[in-house]
Short mmCIF file of C-alpha atoms in Angstrom, two decimals:
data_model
loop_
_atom_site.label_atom_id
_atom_site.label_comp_id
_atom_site.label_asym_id
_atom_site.label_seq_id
_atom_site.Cartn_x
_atom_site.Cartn_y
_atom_site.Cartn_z
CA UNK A 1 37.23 -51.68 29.18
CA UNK A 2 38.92 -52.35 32.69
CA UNK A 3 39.24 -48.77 33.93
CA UNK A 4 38.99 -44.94 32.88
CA UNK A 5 40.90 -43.83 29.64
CA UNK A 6 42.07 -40.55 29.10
CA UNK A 7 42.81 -38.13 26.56
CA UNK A 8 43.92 -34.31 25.55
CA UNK A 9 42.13 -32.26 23.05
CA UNK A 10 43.27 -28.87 21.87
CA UNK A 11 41.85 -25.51 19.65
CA UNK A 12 43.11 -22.58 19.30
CA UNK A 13 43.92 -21.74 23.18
CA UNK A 14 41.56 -24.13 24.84
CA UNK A 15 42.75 -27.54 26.56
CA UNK A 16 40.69 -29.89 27.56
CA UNK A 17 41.19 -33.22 28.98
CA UNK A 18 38.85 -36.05 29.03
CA UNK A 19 38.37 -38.64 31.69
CA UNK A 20 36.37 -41.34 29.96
CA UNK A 21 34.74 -44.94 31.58
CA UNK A 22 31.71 -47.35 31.37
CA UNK A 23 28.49 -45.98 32.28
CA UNK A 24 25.21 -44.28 31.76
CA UNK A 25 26.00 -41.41 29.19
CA UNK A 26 26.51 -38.64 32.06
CA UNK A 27 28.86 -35.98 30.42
CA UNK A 28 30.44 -33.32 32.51
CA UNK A 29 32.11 -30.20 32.01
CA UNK A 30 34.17 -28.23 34.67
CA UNK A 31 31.50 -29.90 37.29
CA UNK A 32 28.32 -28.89 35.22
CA UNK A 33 26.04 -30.89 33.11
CA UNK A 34 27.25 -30.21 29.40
CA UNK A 35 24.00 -28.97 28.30
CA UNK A 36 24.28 -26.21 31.14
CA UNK A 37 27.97 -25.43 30.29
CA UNK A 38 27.08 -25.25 26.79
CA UNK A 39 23.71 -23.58 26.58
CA UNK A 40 24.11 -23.14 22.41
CA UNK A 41 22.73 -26.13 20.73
CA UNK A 42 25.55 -25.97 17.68
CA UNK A 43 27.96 -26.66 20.88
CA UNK A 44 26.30 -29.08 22.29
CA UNK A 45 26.37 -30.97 19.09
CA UNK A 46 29.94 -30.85 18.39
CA UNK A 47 30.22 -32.40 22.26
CA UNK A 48 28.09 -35.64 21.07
CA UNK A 49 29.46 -35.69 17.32
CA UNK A 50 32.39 -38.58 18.06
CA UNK A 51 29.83 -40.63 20.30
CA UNK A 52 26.83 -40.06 17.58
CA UNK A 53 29.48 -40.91 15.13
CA UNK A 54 30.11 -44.28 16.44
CA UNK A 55 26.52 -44.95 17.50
CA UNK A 56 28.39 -45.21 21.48
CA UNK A 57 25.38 -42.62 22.77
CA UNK A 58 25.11 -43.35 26.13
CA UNK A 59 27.70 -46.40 26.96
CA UNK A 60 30.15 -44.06 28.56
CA UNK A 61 30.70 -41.35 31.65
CA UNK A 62 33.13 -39.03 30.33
CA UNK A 63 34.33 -36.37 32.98
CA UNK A 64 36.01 -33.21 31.12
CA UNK A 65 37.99 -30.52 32.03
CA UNK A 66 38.64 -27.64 29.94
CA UNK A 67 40.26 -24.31 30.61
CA UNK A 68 41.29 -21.81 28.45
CA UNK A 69 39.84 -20.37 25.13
CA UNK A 70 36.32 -19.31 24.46
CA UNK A 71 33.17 -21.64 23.98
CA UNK A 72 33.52 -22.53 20.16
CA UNK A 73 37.22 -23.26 21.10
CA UNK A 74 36.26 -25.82 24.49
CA UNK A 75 33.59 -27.46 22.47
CA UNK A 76 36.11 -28.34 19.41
CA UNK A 77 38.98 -29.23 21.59
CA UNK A 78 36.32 -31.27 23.43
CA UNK A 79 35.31 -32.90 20.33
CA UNK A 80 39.09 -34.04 19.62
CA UNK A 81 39.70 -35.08 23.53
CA UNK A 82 36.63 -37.65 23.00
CA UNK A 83 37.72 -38.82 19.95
CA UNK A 84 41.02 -39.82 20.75
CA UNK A 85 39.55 -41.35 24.11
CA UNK A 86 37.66 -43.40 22.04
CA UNK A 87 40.27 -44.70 20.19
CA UNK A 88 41.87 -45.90 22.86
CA UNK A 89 38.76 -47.72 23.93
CA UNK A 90 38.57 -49.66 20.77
CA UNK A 91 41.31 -49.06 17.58
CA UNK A 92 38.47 -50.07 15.39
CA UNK A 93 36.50 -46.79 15.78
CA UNK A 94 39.55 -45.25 14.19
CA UNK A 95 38.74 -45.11 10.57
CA UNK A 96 34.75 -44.11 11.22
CA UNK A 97 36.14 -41.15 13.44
CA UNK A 98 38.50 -40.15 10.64
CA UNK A 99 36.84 -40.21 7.63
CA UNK A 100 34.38 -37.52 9.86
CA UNK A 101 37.29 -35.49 10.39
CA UNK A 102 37.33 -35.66 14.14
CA UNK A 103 41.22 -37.02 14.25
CA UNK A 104 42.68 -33.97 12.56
CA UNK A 105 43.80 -31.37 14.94
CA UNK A 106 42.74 -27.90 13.69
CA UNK A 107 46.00 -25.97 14.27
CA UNK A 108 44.80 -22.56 13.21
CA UNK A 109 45.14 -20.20 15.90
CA UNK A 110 45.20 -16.46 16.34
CA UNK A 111 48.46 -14.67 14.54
CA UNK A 112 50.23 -12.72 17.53
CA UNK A 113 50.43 -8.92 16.66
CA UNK A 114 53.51 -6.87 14.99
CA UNK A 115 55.19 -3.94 15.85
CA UNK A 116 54.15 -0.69 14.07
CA UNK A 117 50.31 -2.17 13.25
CA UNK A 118 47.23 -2.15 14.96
CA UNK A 119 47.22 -5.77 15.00
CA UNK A 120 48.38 -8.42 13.21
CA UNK A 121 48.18 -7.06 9.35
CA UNK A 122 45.80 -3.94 10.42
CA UNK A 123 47.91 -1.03 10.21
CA UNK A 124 46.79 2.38 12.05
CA UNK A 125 44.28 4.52 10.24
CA UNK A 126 46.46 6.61 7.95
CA UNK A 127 45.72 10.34 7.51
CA UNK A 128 47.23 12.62 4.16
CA UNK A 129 46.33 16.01 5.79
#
């Protein structure tokens, strides 16, 4: 790998973009160690899954930033961002990535809210006297 490859990840409204070269295994998020960013071990795993799937733990730097979105949200779109880095590292992690399901963009998002209803199917609380 000559120099730095990057990528785009994305769930439900978070963004993140990953900045990945050679190295150590040093992941940041936003600035901060990963583990401090994401303090919740569940998130923390779905931040190493594409590395841990392609036995790459600790071959790469990988520089993210993410904005938008809660933490469940960064950490997924995270998970995609890496992914896709990684295929552009080496085309032959492709199939190992997908048959985990880390190359399939999760598209659900929240459904925006209708006129006349307390949100989107919720209607207001209805009263007969």
């Amino acid at each position: 790998m000559e120099k730095q490859k990057n990528a785009v990840g994305r769930r439900k409204e978070a963004v993140a973009r990953v900045y990945m070269s050679k190295g150590s295994g040093n992941i940041t998020v936003n600035e901060r160690e990963y583990k401090e960013y994401f303090p919740i071990m569940y998130l923390q795993n779905q931040v190493e899954m594409p590395l841990k799937t392609i036995e790459a733990t600790g071959t790469f730097d990988i520089v993210i930033n993410v904005q938008g979105g809660g933490p469940k949200g960064q950490a997924e779109a995270i998970k995609m961002a890496i992914s896709r880095a990684l295929c552009e590292v080496n085309p032959e992690y492709r199939p190992t990535l997908k048959k985990e399901g880390l190359m399939t963009r999760d598209s659900r998002s929240v459904e925006r809210k209708k006129f006349g209803k307390a949100k989107a199917r919720r209607s207001f609380q209805f009263s007969k006297r």
